[in-house]
Short mmCIF file of C-alpha atoms in Angstrom, two decimals:
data_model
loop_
_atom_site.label_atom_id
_atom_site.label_comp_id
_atom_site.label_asym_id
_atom_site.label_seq_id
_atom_site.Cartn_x
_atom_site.Cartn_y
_atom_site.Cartn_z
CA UNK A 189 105.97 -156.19 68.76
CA UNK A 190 105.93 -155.74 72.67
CA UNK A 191 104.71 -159.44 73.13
CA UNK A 192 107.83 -160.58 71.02
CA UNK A 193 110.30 -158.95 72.68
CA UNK A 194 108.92 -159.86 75.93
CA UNK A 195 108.75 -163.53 74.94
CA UNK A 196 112.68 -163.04 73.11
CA UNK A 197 113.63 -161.50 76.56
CA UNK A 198 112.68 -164.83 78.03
CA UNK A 199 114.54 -166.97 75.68
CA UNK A 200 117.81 -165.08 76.34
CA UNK A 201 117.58 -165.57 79.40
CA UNK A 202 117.70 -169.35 79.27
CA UNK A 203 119.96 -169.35 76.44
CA UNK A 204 122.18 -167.75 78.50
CA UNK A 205 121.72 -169.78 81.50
CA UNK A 206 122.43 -172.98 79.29
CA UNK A 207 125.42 -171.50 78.71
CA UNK A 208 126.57 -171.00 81.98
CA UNK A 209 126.06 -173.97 83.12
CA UNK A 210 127.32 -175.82 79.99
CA UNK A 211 130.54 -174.14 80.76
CA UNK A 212 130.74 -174.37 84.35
CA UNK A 213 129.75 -178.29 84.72
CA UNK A 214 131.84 -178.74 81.68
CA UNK A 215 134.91 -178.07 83.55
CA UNK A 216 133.64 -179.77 86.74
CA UNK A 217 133.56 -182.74 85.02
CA UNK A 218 136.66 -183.08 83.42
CA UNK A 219 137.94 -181.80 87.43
CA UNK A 220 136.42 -185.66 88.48
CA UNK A 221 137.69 -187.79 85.54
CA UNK A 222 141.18 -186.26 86.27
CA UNK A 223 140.37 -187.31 89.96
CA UNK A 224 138.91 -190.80 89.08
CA UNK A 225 141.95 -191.36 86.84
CA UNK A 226 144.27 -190.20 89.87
CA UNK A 227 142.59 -192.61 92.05
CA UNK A 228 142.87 -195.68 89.49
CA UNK A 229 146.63 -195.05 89.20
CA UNK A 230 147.26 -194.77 93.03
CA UNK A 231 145.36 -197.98 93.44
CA UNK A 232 146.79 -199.81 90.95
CA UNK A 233 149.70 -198.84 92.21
CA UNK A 234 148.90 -200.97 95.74
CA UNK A 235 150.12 -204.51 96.26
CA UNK A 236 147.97 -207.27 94.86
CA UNK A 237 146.09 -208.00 98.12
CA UNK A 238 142.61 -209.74 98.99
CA UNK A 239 141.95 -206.35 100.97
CA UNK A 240 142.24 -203.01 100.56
CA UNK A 241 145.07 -200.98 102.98
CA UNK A 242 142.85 -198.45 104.94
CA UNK A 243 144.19 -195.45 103.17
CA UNK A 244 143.35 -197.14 100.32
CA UNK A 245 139.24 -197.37 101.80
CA UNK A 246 139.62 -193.85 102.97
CA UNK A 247 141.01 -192.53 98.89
CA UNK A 248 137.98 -194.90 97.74
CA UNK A 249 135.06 -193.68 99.82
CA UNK A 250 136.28 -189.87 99.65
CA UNK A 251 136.19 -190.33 95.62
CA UNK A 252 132.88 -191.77 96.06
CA UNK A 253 131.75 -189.15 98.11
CA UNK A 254 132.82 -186.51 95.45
CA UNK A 255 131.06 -187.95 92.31
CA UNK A 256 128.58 -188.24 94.67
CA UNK A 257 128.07 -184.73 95.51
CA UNK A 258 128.62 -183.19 92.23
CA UNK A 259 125.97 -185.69 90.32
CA UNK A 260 123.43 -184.16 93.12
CA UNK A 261 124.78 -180.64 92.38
CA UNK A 262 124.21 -181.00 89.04
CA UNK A 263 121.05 -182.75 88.95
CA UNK A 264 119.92 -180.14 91.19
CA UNK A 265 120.89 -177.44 88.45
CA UNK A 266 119.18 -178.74 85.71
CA UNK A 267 115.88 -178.82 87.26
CA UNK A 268 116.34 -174.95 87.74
CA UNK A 269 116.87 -175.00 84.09
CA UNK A 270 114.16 -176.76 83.66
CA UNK A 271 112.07 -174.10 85.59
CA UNK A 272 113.19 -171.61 83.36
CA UNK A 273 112.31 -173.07 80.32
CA UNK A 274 108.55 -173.15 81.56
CA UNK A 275 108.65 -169.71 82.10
CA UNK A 276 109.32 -169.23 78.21
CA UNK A 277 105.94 -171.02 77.66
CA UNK A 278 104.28 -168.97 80.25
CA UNK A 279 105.12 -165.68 78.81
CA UNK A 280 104.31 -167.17 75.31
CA UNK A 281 100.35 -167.96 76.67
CA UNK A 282 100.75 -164.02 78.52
CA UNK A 283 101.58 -162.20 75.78
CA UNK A 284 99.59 -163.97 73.01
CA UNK A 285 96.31 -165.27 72.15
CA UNK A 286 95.66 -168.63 70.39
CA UNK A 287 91.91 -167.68 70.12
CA UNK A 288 91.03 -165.40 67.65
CA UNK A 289 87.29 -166.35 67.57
CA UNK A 290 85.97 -163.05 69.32
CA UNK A 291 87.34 -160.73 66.45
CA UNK A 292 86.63 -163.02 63.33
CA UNK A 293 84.50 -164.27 61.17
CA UNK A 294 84.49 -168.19 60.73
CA UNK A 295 85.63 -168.44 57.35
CA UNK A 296 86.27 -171.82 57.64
CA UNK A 297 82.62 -173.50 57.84
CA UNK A 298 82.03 -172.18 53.95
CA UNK A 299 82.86 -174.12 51.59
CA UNK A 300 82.70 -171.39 48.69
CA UNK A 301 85.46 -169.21 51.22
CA UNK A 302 87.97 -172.52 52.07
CA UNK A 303 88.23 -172.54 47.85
CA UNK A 304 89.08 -169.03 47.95
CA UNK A 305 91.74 -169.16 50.73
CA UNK A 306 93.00 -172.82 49.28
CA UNK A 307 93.64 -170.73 45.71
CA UNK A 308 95.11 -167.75 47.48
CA UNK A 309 97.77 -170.01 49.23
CA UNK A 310 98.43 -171.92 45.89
CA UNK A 311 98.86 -168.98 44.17
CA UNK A 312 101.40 -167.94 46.29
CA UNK A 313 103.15 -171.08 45.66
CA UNK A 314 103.14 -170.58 42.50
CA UNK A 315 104.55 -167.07 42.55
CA UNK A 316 107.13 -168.35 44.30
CA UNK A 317 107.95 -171.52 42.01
CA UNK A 318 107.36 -174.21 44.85
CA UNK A 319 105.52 -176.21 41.96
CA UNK A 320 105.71 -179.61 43.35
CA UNK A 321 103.67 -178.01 46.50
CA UNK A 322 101.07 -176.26 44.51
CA UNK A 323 100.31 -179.39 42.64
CA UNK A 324 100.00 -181.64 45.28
CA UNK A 325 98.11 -179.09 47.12
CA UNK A 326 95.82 -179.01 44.38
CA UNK A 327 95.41 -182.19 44.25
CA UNK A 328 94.68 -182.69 47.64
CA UNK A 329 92.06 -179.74 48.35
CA UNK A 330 90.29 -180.48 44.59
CA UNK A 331 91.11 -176.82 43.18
CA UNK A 332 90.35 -176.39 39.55
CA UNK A 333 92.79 -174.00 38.25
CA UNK A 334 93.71 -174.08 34.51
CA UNK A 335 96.62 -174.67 32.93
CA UNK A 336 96.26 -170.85 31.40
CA UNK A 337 96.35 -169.71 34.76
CA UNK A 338 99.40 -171.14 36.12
CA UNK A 339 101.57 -170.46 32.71
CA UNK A 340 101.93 -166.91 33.47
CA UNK A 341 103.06 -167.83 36.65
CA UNK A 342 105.68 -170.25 35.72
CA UNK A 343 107.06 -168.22 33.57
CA UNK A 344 107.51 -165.22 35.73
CA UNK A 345 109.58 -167.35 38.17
CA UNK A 346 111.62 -169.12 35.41
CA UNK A 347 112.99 -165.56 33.92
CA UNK A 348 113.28 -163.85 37.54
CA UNK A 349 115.33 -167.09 38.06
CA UNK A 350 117.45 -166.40 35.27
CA UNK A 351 118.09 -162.85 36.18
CA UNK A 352 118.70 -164.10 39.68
CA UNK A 353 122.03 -165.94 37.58
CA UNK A 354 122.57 -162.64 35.12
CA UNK A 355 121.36 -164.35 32.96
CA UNK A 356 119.35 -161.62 30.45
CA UNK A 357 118.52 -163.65 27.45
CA UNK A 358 114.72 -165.12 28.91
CA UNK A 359 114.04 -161.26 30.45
CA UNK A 360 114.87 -159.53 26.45
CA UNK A 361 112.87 -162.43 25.08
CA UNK A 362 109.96 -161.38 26.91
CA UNK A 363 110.38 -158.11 26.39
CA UNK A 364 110.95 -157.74 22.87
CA UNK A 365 107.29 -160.12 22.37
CA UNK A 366 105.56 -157.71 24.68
CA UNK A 367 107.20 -154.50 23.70
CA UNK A 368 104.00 -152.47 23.03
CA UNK A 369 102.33 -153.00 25.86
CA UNK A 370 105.47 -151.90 28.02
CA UNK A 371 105.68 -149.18 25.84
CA UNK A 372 101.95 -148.46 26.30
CA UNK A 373 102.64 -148.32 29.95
CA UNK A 374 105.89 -146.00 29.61
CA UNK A 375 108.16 -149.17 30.81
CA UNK A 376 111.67 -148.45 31.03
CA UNK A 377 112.29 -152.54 31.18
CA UNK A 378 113.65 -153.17 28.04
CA UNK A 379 116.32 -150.48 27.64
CA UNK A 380 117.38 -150.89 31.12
CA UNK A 381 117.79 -154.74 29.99
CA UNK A 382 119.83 -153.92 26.79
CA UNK A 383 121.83 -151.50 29.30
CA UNK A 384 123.17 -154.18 31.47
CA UNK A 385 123.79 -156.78 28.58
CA UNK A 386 126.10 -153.39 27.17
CA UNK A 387 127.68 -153.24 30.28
CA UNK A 388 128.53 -157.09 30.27
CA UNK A 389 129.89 -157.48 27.31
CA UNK A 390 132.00 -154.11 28.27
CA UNK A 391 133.54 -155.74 31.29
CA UNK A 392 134.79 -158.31 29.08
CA UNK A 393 137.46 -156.04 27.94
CA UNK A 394 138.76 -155.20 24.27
CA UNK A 395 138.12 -158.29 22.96
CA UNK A 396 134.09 -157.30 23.12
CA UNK A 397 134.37 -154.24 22.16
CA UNK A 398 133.27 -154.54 18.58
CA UNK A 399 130.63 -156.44 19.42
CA UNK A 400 129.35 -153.82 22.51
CA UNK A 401 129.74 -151.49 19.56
CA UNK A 402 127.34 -153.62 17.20
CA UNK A 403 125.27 -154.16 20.12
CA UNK A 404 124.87 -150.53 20.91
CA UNK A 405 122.72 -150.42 18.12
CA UNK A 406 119.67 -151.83 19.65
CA UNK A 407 119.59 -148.63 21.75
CA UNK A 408 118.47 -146.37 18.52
CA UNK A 409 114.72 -147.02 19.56
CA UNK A 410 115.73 -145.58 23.38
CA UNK A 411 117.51 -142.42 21.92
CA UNK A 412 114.19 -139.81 22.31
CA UNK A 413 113.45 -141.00 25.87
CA UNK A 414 116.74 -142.38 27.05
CA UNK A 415 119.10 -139.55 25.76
CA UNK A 416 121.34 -138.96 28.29
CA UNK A 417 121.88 -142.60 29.63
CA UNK A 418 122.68 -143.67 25.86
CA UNK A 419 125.15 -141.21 25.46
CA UNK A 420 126.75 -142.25 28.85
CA UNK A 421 127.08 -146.00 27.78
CA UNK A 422 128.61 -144.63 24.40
CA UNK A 423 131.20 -142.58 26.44
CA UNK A 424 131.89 -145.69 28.75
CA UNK A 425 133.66 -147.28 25.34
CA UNK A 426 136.30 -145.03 25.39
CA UNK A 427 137.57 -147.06 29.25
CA UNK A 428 137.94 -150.12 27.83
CA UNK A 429 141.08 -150.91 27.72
CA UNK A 430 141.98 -149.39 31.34
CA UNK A 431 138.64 -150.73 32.88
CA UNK A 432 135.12 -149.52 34.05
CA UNK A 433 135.73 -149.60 37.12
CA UNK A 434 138.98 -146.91 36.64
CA UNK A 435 136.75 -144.27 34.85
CA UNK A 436 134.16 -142.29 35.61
CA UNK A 437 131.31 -144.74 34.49
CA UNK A 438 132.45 -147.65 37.55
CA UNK A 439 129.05 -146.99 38.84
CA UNK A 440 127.54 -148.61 35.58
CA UNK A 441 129.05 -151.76 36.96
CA UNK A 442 127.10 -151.22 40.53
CA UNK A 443 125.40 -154.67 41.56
CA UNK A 444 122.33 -152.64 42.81
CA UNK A 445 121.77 -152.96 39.13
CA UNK A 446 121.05 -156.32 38.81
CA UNK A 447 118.46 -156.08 41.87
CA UNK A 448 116.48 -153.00 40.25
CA UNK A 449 116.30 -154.89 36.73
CA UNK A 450 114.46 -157.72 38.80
CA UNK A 451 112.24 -155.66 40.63
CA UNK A 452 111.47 -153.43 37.70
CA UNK A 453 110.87 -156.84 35.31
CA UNK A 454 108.38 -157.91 38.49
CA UNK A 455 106.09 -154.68 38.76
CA UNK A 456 105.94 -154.96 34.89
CA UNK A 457 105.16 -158.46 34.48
CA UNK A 458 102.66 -158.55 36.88
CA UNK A 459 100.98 -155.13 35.67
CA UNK A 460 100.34 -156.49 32.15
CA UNK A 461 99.16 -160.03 33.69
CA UNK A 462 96.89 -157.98 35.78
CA UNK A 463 98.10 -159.29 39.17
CA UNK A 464 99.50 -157.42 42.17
CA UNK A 465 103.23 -156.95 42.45
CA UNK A 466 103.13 -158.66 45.83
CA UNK A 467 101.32 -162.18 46.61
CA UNK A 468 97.91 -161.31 48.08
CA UNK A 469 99.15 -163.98 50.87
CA UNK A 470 101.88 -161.40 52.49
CA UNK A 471 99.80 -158.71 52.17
CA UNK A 472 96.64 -160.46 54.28
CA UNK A 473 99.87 -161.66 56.90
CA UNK A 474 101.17 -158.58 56.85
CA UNK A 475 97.93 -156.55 57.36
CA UNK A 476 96.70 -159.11 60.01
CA UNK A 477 100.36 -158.88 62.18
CA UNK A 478 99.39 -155.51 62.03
CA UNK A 479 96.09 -155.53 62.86
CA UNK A 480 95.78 -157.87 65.35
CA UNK A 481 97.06 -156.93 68.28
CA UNK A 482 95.38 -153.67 69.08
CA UNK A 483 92.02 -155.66 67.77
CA UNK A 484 93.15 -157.96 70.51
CA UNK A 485 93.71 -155.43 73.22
CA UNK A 486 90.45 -153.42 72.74
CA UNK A 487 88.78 -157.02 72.99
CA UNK A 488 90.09 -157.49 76.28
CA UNK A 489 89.44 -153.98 77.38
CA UNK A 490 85.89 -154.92 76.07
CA UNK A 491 85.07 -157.87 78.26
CA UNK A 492 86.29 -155.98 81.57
CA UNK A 493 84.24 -153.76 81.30
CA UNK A 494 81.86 -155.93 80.08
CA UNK A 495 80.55 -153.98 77.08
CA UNK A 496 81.82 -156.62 74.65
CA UNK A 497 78.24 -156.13 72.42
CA UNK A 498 79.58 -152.39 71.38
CA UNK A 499 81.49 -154.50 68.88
CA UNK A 500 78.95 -156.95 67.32
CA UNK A 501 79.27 -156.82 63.66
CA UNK A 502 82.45 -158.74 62.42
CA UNK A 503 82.26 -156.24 59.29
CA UNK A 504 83.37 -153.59 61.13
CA UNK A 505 86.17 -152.67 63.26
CA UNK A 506 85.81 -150.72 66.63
CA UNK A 507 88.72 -148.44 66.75
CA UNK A 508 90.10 -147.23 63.27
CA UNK A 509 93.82 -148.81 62.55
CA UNK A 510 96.79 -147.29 60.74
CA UNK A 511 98.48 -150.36 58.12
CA UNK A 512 100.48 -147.39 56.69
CA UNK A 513 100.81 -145.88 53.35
CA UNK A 514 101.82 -149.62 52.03
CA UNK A 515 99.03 -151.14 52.69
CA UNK A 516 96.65 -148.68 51.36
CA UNK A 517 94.93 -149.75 48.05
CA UNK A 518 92.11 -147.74 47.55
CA UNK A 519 90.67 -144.45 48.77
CA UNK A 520 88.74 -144.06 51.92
CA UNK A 521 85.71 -141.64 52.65
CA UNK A 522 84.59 -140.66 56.30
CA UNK A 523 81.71 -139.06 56.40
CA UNK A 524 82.17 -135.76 57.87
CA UNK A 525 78.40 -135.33 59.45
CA UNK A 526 78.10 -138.69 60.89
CA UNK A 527 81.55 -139.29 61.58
CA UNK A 528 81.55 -143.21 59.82
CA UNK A 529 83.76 -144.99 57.24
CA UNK A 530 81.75 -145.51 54.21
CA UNK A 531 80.46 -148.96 53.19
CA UNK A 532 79.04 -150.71 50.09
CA UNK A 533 75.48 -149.89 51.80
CA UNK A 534 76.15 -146.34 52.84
CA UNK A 535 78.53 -144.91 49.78
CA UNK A 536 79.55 -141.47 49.52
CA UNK A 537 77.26 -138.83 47.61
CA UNK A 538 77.80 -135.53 46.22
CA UNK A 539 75.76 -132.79 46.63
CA UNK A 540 74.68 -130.66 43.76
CA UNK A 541 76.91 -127.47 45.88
CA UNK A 542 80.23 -129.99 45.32
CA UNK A 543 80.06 -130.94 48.78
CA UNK A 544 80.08 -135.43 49.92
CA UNK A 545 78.21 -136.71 52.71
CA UNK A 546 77.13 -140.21 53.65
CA UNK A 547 74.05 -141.87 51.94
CA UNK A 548 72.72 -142.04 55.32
CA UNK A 549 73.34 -138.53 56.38
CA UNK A 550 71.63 -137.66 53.45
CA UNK A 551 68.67 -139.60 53.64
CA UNK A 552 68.48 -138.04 57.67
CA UNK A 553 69.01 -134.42 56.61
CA UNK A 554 66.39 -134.62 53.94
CA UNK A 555 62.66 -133.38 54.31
CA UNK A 556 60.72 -135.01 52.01
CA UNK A 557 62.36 -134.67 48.65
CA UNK A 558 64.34 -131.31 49.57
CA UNK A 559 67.23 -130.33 52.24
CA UNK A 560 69.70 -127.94 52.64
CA UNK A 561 73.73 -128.56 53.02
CA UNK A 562 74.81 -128.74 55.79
CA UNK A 563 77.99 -126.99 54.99
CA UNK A 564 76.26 -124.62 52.63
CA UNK A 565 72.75 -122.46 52.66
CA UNK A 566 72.12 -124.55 48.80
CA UNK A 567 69.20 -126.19 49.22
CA UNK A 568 68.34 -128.96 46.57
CA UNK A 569 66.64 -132.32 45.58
CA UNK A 570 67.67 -135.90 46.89
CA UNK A 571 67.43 -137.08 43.70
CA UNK A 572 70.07 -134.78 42.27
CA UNK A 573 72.73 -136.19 44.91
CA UNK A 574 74.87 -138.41 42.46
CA UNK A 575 76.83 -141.41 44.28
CA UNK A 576 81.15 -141.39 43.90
CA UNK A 577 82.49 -144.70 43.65
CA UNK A 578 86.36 -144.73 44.42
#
């Protein structure tokens, strides 16, 4: 964040200098077209004569002299600007790095890892219904993804597309053909769906209200676990005539509404399709522009002090980094005895006592088949450690 405000500082700067001198030469050079027109009017003023009368010369070479002097100012001016500009590009290359080589892997020399980043990035173009890029991007990089795969996808951004225009009728579809699986997973989508297509045909005044009344019906399923919002939307009938927004139920017509319905119909969709709510693209973006730069600074730090082979395994980070809670997935287990993150390799055991350690810790603590806690005086078997998996 540091090395973007340092780089934006620079751009304001020249911004702001382009301005300046925008306006200033601006009105300098309207200043010498008003003089050059003066000068054409006082000489064509002047007798028609083979040669000029010497005050004529003297108007002629002073005018010269002028445009003269303020091209050369000006020129001179813009090469300062020009200097400044450079500086823009120097404090880009100061305050980042274009090579990342000393804190990654080369992912891009496998084959079997290019079709897994290729199908990451088309995935997010298909979450985000640029179609026409996906396919040629498919076509270009040879991916094999079924048709199966990218239905789901397609229609996710057709009804979220939909909702984007109110329009409901695609969302209740979709909800009423998966209604026991959202009821499985204690969705609130559908009622909150009827709610707002209540609400709309509310607005429309008396004329609707028959049919809001008919309509109301579909919320009999909702009445055990939606009590109190049903009976709300029944009391909003009674403000029909003077308006929703008049009574006490105006914030039923709240447009935050509309924005929770599509972020709700989201988290579901994607939960029954099995996918994450957000494309796996931002998160790796996000997580890396988090990431990087401290990775970046303790490389540096590193190679001055020229111990740059503490950190020699690409699987492993040096210093521990904090994404924040929204970029945690999946619980974490430092081992308290060795003081290391567990891996695949080295998973977390418990102990017999209740207590977890480190595979390795264990396997270092252990005499023969039998130790003793280290946190407790229980002494017991290896083999009775059992491993945790997260």
């Amino acid at each position: 964040m540091e090395a973007i405000e340092a780089v934006d500082r620079e751009i304001n700067k020249v911004l702001n200098k382009f301005e300046n001198f925008k306006s200033q030469r601006t009105q300098t050079l309207q200043d010498l077209i008003q003089c050059l027109e003066k000068t054409r009017t006082e000489l064509s003023d002047a007798p028609d004569e083979d040669e000029l009368a010497p005050s004529h010369s003297l108007i002629m070479s002073q005018t010269c002299l002028n445009i003269k002097d303020t091209l050369n100012q000006i020129a001179f001016e813009h090469k300062e600007l020009h200097g400044n500009v450079s500086k823009v590009g120097k404090a880009i290359d100061r305050n980042f790095v274009s090579d990342f080589g000393g804190i990654m892997q080369d992912m891009m020399s496998n084959d079997k890892n290019m079709d897994k980043i290729n199908q990451v990035i088309c995935e997010h173009f298909l979450r985000h219904g640029m179609l026409d890029i996906a396919e040629e991007m498919i076509q270009e990089t040879g991916l094999q993804i079924d048709e199966t795969i990218k239905e789901p996808f397609l229609e996710l951004h057709r009804i979220l597309e939909a909702l984007k225009h109110k329009d409901l009728q695609p969302a209740l579809i979709w909800a009423n053909e998966n209604r026991i699986r959202l009821q499985a997973k204690n969705s609130c989508l559908e009622f909150k769906l009827h709610r707002l297509k209540f609400i709309d045909l509310i607005k429309q005044g008396h004329s609707h209200q028959l049919m809001a009344l008919i309509y109301a019906r579909n919320f009999a399923q909702f009445a055990h676990t939606h009590c109190k919002e049903v009976q709300s939307l029944m009391g909003s009938l009674l403000f029909v005539h003077q308006g929703l927004e008049n009574s006490p139920y105006s914030y039923l017509l709240d447009p935050y509404l509309w924005e929770d319905i599509a972020d709700i119909f989201t988290r579901d969709a994607c939960a029954l399709l099995g996918l994450s709510v957000e494309s796996p693209l931002s998160i790796c973006v996000k997580a890396g522009c988090s990431a990087l730069p401290p990775l970046l600074n303790i490389k540096q730090v590193m190679i001055k002090r020229q111990c740059s082979n503490v950190w020699s395994s690409k699987d492993e980070l040096p210093v521990e980094i904090d994404l924040g809670p929204d970029l945690r997935y999946h619980s974490t287990f430092a081992c308290p005895i060795l003081r290391q993150q567990s891996t695949d390799t080295n998973p977390p055991m418990r102990l017999t006592c209740g207590h977890v350690i480190s595979r390795d810790a264990l396997n270092k603590l252990a005499n023969g088949n039998k130790f003793k806690c280290p946190y407790c005086p229980v002494e017991q078997s290896v083999s009775d450690a059992k491993q945790i998996y997260f």
